[in-house]
XYZ file of C-alpha atoms in Angstrom:
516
model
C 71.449 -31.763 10.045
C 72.631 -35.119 11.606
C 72.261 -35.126 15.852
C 74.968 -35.655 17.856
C 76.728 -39.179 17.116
C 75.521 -41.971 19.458
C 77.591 -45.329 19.940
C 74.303 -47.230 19.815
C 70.393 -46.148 18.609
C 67.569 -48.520 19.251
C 64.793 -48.298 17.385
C 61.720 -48.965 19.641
C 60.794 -48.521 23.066
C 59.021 -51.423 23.977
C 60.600 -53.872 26.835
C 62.851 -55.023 24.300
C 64.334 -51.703 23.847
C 64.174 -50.165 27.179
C 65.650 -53.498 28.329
C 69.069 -52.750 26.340
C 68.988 -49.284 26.691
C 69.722 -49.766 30.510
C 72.065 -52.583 29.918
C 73.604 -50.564 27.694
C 73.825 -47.200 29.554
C 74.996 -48.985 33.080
C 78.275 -50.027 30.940
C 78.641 -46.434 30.296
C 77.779 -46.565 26.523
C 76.668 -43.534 25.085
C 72.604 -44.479 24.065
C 70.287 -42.964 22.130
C 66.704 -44.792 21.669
C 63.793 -43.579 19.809
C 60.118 -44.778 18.567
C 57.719 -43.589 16.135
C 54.716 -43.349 18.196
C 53.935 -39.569 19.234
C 53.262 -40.707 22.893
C 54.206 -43.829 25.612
C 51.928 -46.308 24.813
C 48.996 -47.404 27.160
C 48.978 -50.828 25.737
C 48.249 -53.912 28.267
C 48.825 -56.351 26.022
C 51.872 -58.603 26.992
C 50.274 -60.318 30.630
C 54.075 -59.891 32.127
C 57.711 -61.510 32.488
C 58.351 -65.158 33.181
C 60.569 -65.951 35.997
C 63.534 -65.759 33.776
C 62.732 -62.227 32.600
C 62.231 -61.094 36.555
C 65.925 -62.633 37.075
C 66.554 -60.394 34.356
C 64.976 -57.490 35.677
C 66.448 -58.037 38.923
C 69.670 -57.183 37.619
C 68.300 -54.436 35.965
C 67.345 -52.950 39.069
C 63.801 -52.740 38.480
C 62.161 -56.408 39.952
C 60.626 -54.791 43.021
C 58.971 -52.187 41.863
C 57.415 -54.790 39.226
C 56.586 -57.280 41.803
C 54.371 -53.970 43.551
C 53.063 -52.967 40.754
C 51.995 -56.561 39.495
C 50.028 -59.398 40.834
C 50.397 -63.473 40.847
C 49.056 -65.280 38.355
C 45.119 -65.595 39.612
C 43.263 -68.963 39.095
C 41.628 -69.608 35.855
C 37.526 -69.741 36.423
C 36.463 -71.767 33.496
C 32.942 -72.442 32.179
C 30.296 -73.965 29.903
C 27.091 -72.400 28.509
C 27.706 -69.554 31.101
C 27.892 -71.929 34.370
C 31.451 -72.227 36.075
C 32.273 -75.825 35.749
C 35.951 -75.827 37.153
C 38.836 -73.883 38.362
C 42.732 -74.287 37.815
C 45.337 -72.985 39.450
C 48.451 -73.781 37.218
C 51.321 -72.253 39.860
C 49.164 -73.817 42.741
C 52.044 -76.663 43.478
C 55.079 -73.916 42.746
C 57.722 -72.808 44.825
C 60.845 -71.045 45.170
C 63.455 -72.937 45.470
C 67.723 -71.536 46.455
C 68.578 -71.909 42.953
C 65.522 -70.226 41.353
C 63.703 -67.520 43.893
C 61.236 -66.298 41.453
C 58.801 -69.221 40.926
C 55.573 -67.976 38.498
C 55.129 -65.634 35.862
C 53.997 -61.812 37.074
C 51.416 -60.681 36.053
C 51.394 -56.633 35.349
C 50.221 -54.567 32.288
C 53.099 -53.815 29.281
C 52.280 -50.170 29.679
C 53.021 -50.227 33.704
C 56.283 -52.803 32.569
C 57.322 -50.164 30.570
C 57.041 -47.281 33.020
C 59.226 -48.868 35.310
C 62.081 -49.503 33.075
C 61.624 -45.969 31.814
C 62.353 -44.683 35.213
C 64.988 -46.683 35.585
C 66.421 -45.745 32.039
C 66.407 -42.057 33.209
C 68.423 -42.398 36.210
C 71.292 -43.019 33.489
C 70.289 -39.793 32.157
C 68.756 -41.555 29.356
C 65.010 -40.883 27.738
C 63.002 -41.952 24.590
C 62.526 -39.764 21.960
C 58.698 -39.753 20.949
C 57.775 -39.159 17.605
C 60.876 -40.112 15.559
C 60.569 -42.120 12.826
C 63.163 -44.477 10.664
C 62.921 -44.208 6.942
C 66.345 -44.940 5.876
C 69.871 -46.615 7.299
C 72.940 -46.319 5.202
C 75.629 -48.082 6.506
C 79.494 -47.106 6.325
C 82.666 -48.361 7.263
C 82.630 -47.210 10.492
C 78.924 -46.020 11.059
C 75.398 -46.199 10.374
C 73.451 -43.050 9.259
C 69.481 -43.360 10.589
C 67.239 -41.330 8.431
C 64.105 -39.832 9.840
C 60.369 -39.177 8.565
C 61.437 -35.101 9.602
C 64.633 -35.052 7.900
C 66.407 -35.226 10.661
C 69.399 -37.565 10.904
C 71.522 -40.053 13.769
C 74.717 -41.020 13.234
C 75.466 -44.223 15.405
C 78.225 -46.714 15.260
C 75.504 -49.693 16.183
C 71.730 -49.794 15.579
C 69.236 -52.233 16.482
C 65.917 -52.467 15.603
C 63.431 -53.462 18.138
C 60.957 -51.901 16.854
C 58.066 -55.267 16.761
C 56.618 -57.137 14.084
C 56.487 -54.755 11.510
C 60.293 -53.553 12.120
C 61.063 -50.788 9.631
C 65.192 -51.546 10.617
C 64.248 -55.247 9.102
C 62.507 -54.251 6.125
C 65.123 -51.811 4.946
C 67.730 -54.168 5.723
C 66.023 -56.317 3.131
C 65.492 -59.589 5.918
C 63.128 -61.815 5.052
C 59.991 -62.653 7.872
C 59.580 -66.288 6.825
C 56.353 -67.968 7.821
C 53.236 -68.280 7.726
C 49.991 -66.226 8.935
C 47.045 -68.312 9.919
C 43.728 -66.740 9.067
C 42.061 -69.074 10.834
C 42.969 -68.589 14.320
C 41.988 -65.173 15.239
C 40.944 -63.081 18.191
C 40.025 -58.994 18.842
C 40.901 -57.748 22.049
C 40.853 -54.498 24.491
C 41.627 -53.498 27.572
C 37.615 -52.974 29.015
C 35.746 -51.406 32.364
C 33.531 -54.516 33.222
C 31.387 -54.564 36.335
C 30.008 -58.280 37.818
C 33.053 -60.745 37.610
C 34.967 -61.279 40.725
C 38.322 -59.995 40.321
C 40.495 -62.836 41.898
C 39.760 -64.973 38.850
C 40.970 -65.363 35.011
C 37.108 -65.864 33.570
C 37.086 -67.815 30.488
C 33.859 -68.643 28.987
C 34.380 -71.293 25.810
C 31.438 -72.463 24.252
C 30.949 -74.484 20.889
C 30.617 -71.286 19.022
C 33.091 -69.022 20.333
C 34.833 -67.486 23.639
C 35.305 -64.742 25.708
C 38.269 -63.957 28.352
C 38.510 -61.731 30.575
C 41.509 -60.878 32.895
C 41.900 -58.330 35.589
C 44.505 -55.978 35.354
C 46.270 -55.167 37.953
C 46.820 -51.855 39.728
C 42.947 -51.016 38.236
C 39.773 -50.949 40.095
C 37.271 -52.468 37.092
C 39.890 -52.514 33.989
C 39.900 -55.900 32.411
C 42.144 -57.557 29.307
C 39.434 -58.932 26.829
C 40.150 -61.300 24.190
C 37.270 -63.135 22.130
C 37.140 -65.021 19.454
C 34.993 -61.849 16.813
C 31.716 -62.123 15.838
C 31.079 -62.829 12.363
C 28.553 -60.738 9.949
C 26.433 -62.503 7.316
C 29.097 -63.313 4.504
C 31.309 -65.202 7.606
C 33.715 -61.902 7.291
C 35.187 -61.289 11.178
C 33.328 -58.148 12.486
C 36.279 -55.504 13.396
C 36.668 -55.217 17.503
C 34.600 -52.603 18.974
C 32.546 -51.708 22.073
C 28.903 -53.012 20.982
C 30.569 -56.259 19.960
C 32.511 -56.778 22.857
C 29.121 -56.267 24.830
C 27.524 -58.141 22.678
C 29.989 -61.420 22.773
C 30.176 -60.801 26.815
C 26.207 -61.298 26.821
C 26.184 -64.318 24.575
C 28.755 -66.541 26.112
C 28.574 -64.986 30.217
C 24.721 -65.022 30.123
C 25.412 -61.492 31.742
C 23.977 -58.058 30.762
C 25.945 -56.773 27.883
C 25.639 -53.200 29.342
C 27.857 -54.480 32.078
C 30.862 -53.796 29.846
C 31.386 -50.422 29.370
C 34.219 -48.915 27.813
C 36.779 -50.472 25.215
C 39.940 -48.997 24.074
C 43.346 -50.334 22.572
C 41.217 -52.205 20.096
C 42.813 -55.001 18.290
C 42.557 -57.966 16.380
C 44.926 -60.875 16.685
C 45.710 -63.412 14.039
C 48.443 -66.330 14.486
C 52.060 -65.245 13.039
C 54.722 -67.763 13.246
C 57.514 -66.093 11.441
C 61.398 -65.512 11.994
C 63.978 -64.170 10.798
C 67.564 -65.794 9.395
C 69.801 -63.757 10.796
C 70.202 -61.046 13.312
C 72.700 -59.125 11.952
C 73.391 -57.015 8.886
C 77.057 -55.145 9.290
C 76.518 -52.687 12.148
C 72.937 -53.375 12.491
C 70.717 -55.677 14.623
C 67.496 -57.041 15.151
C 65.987 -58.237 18.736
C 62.603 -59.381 20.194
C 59.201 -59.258 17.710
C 61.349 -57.640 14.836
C 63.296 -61.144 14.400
C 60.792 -63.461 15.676
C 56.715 -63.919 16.252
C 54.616 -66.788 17.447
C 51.769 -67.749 18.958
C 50.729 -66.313 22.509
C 50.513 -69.685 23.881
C 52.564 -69.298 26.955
C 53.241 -65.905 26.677
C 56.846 -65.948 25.620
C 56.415 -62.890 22.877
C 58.002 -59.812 25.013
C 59.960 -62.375 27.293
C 61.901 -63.896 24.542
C 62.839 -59.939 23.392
C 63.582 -59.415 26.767
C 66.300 -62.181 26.740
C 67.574 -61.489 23.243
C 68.311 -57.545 24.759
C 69.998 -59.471 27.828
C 72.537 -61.931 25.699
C 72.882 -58.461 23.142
C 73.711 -56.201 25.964
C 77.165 -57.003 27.329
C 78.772 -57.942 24.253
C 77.766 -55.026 22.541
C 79.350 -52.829 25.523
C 82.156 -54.741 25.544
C 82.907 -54.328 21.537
C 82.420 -50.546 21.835
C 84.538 -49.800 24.399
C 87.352 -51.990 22.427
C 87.656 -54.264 25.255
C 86.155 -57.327 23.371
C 87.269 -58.216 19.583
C 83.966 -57.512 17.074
C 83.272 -61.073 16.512
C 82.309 -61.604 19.893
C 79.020 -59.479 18.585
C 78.740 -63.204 16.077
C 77.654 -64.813 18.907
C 74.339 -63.108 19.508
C 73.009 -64.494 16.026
C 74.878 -68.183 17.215
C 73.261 -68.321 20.478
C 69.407 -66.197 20.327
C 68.842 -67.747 16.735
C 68.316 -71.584 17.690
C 66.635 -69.999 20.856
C 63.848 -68.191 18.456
C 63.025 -71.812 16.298
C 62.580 -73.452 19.175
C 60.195 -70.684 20.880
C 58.524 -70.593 17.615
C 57.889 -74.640 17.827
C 56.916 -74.519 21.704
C 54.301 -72.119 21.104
C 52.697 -73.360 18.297
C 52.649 -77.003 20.047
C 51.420 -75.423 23.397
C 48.962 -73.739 20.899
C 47.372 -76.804 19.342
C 47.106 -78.475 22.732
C 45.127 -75.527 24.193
C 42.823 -75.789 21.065
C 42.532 -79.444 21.352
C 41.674 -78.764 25.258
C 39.117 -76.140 25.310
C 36.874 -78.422 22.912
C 35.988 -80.235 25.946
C 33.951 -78.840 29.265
C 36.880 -77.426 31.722
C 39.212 -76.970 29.194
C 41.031 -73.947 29.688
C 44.427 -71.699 29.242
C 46.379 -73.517 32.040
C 46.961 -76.140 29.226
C 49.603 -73.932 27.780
C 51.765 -73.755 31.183
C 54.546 -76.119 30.927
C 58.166 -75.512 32.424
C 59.539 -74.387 29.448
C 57.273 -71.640 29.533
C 58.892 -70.255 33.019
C 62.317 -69.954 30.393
C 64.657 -71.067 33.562
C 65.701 -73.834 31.386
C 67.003 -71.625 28.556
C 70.724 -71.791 28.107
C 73.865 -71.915 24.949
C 75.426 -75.330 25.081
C 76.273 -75.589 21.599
C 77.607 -71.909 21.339
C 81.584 -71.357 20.830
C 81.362 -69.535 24.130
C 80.383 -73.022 26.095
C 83.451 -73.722 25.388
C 84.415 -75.860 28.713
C 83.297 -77.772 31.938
C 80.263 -79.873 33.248
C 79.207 -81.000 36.607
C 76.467 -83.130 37.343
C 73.862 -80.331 37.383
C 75.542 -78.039 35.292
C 77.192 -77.299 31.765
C 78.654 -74.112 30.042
C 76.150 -72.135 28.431
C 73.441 -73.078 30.988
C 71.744 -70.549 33.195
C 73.380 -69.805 36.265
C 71.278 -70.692 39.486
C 70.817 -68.664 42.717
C 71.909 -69.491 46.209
C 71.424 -68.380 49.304
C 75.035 -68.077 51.226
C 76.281 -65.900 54.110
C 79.186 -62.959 53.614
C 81.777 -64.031 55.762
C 83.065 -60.316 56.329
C 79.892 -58.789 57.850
C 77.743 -62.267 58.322
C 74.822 -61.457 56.492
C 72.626 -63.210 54.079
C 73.932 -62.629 50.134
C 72.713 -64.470 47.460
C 74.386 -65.219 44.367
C 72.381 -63.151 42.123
C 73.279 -60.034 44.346
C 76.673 -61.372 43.768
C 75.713 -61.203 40.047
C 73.917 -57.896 39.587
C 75.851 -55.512 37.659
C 77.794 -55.420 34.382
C 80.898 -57.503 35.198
C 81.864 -61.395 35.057
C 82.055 -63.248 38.282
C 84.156 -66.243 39.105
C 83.323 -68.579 42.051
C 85.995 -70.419 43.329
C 84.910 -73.459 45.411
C 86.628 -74.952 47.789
C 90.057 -73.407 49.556
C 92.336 -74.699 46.374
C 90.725 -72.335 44.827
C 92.514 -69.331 46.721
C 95.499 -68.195 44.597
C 93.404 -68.472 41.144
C 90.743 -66.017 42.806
C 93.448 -63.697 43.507
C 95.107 -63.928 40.506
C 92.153 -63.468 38.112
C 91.068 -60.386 40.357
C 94.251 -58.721 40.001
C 94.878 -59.905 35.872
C 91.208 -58.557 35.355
C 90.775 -55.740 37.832
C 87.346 -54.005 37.239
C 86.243 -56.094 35.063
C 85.419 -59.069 37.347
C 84.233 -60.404 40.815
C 85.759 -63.295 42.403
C 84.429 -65.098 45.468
C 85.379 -67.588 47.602
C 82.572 -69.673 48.807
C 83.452 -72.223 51.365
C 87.726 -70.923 50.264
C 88.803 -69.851 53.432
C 88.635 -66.154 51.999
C 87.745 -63.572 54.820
C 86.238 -61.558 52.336
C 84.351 -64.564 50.657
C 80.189 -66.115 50.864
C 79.816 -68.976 53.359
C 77.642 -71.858 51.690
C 76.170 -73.049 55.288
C 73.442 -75.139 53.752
C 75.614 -76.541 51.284
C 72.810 -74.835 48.534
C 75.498 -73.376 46.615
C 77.267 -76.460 46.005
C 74.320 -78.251 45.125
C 73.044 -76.255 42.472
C 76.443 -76.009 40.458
C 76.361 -79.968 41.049
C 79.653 -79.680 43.051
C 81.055 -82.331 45.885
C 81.925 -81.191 49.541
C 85.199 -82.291 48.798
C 85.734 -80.374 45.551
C 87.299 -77.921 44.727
C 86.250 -75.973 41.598
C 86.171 -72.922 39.558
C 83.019 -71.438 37.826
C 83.242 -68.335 35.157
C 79.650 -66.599 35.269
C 79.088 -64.425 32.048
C 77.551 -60.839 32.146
C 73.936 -62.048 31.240
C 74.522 -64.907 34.362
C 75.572 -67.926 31.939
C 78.111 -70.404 32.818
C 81.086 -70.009 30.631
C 83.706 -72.311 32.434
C 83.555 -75.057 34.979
C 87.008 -76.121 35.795
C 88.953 -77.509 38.318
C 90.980 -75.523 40.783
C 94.479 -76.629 39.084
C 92.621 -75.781 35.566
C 92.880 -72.049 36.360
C 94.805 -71.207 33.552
C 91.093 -72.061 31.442
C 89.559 -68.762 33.033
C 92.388 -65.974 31.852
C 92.079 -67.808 28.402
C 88.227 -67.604 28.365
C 88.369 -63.927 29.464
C 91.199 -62.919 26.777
C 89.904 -65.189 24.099
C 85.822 -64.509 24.445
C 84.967 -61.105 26.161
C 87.301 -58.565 27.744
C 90.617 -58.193 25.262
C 89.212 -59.381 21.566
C 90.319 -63.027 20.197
């Protein structure tokens, strides 16, 4: 017998998953979201979200109990023939700055990520279901029926597969995984118990004839990520990942006591995919995070490149549901997280062959494959049809929209932008006092939908920009007076003049809230 019908089922409960879910559940869509494995995962592997991703989970509601939960990235310890030779701190020189407050990756294990956005998921009234399998989609007119290994069946209007690299939701949509696998590059790995290593470093021992990492994890007294390049047996074959070799590739390349490593579980072994999808969509369904793309680890974008594809999926699948946005707004997703996925795909593998190139030489080291575009604050949709007008010096549609620190005029307290932000609505900043009547008029044409602010307007109920931060991070004049659209997922849509106010009703009818 099918369940009860659901307006969406994700497939997959990985931060990918869990990171729609709640998008999807604090618009008040009815959610269902399952995964295969019989029990929440342990699993440490992703090291944690970039500062993009924490934006992202700031909205979510879940950023500070991450940030306790998690540490700073620690310095990487780096050494030769078992002797430290040098340390790096990559984030040493970092900051945050008004229009980015989250300034370095966090580092926190995917199992603890996970927890967090569970709890959160549940305060929506909203939990995974453990041990429920996909066999089979058949797709209707109106519907998709989700077969399960039990028999039992889901009737949703919209699925999505996030269910990782080996997506059943892509492989019986028939979607090619283009790319290639290199046998080559390979690594086993664990979470580990290791006494000995100080704990306020990243160790990473490379030698001539191999490596060993090892990473604390946070929130553990003596648990440890290890990653290695694998031992070989007498034909060259890789040995499989297992307790005795771990000790035995900790001895060889630390010059420590094997017997120092004790314990070894969520065994794995790691072999470069670079593979993506063509498209994200088939009908009804659609595919987001390691289901549609895989890459290197080299600068860690893996789950935070999910997480962002669940962000941009989020509001526009809401917003189609409830019949307050036309269904080709859900085109877009494919148009803007497609291009977003080549490009991670060509980062990683470039950041990839530097880091190989680097660690040939003493004091080579991870650090290599930091760069800014790693941090993802540069991530934005200029070519997508909903950038569809405005620049400014600093900014364009389709960027990311930056943070500012201003002051609420009404009760004179600190508010930043993002708290302006947070929630499941558009905002519209109107700069300058010109931009009065358009703030009122958009409020009252779009009532519930959207936030409008004042900042510097004259508006008693506005944000004060004191410290002029505001206006410098949208690249706006003192003397100007200007309106900027922020989407749902905190993208610029339109940058217009005060007198082109007529720009934002189109953008809102046109693009998101009453179909094209």
């Amino acid at each position: 017998m099918p369940s009860s019908p659901t307006t969406a089922l994700i497939v997959g409960s990985g931060p990918t998953g869990l990171t729609l879910a709640i998008d999807l559940a604090r618009r008040d869509v009815d959610v269902t979201i399952i995964d295969k494995a019989p029990r929440h995962p342990r699993s440490s592997r992703a090291k944690g979200p970039n500062p993009r991703s924490l934006e992202v989970l700031e909205d979510l509601g879940v950023v500070d109990e991450v940030l306790a939960a998690g540490s700073a990235p620690l310095p990487m310890r780096k050494y030769r023939g078992g002797v430290a030779i040098a340390d790096a701190t990559p984030f040493a020189d970092a900051r945050p700055t008004p229009d980015a407050p989250y300034d370095r990756p966090w580092m926190i294990a995917q199992w603890r990520l996970e927890e967090a956005l569970r709890d959160r998921l549940a305060e929506y009234g909203v939990r995974v279901g453990l041990g429920r399998e996909l066999t089979g989609l058949d797709q209707g007119d109106a519907s998709v029926t989700a077969t399960l290994a039990d028999g039992g069946r889901i009737e949703a209007r919209y699925v999505v597969g996030c269910d990782g690299g080996h997506s059943a939701v892509r492989k019986l949509l028939g979607i090619p995984f283009e790319g290639r696998t290199d046998e080559t590059q390979m690594m086993v790995g664990g979470d580990v118990e290791v006494q000995g290593p100080d704990r306020g470093f990243w160790h990473q021992w490379f030698d001539e004839d191999g490596a060993v990492m090892l990473c604390p994890i946070p929130g553990t007294r003596s648990g440890w990520w290890f990653q290695a390049g694998p031992e070989t047996d007498a034909s060259g074959a890789p040995v499989p990942p297992s307790l005795e070799s771990f000790q035995r590739l900790f001895a060889r390349h630390t010059g420590l006591p094997g017997g120092l490593l004790t314990q070894a579980t969520l065994l794995s072994t790691y072999r470069v995919n670079e593979r993506m999808v063509d498209r994200y969509r088939v009908g009804r369904v659609f595919l987001a995070g390691d289901a549609a793309h895989v890459h290197s680890i080299a600068g860690g974008l893996g789950m935070n490149t999910g997480i962002q594809d669940a962000y941009n999926l989020g509001w526009k699948l809401a917003r189609v549901a409830s019949g307050q946005a036309d269904p080709a707004l859900l085109d877009t997703y494919e148009e803007e997280r497609l291009p977003v996925a080549a490009e991670v795909l060509d980062v990683t593998a470039e950041r990839l062959r530097a880091t190989l190139e680097a660690i040939k030489k003493p004091g080579g080291g991870l650090d290599t494959a930091v760069t800014p575009r790693t941090g993802g604050l540069g991530d934005g949709y200029r070519w997508s049809s909903l950038a569809r007008l405005g620049a400014t010096p600093r900014l364009r549609a389709g960027d990311r929209a930056p943070d500012a620190p201003c002051r609420d005029i009404a009760t004179g307290a600190p508010r930043r932008l993002f708290e302006a932000f947070a929630g499941p609505h558009f905002t519209l900043l109107g700069f300058g006092a010109a931009t009065t009547s358009a703030l009122r008029e958009a409020s009252a044409a779009h009532k519930g939908e959207l936030r409008a602010y004042g900042v510097d307007a004259g508006d008693a109920h506005g944000l004060a920009d004191d410290d002029g931060h505001a206006r410098s991070a949208y690249g706006i004049g003192p003397g100007d007076d200007v309106l900027v659209l922020i989407r749902p997922d905190n993208h610029v849509g339109v940058i217009t003049p005060a007198g082109g106010r007529r720009a934002i009703g189109q953008y809102l009818r046109a693009a998101a809230l009453e179909g094209a």
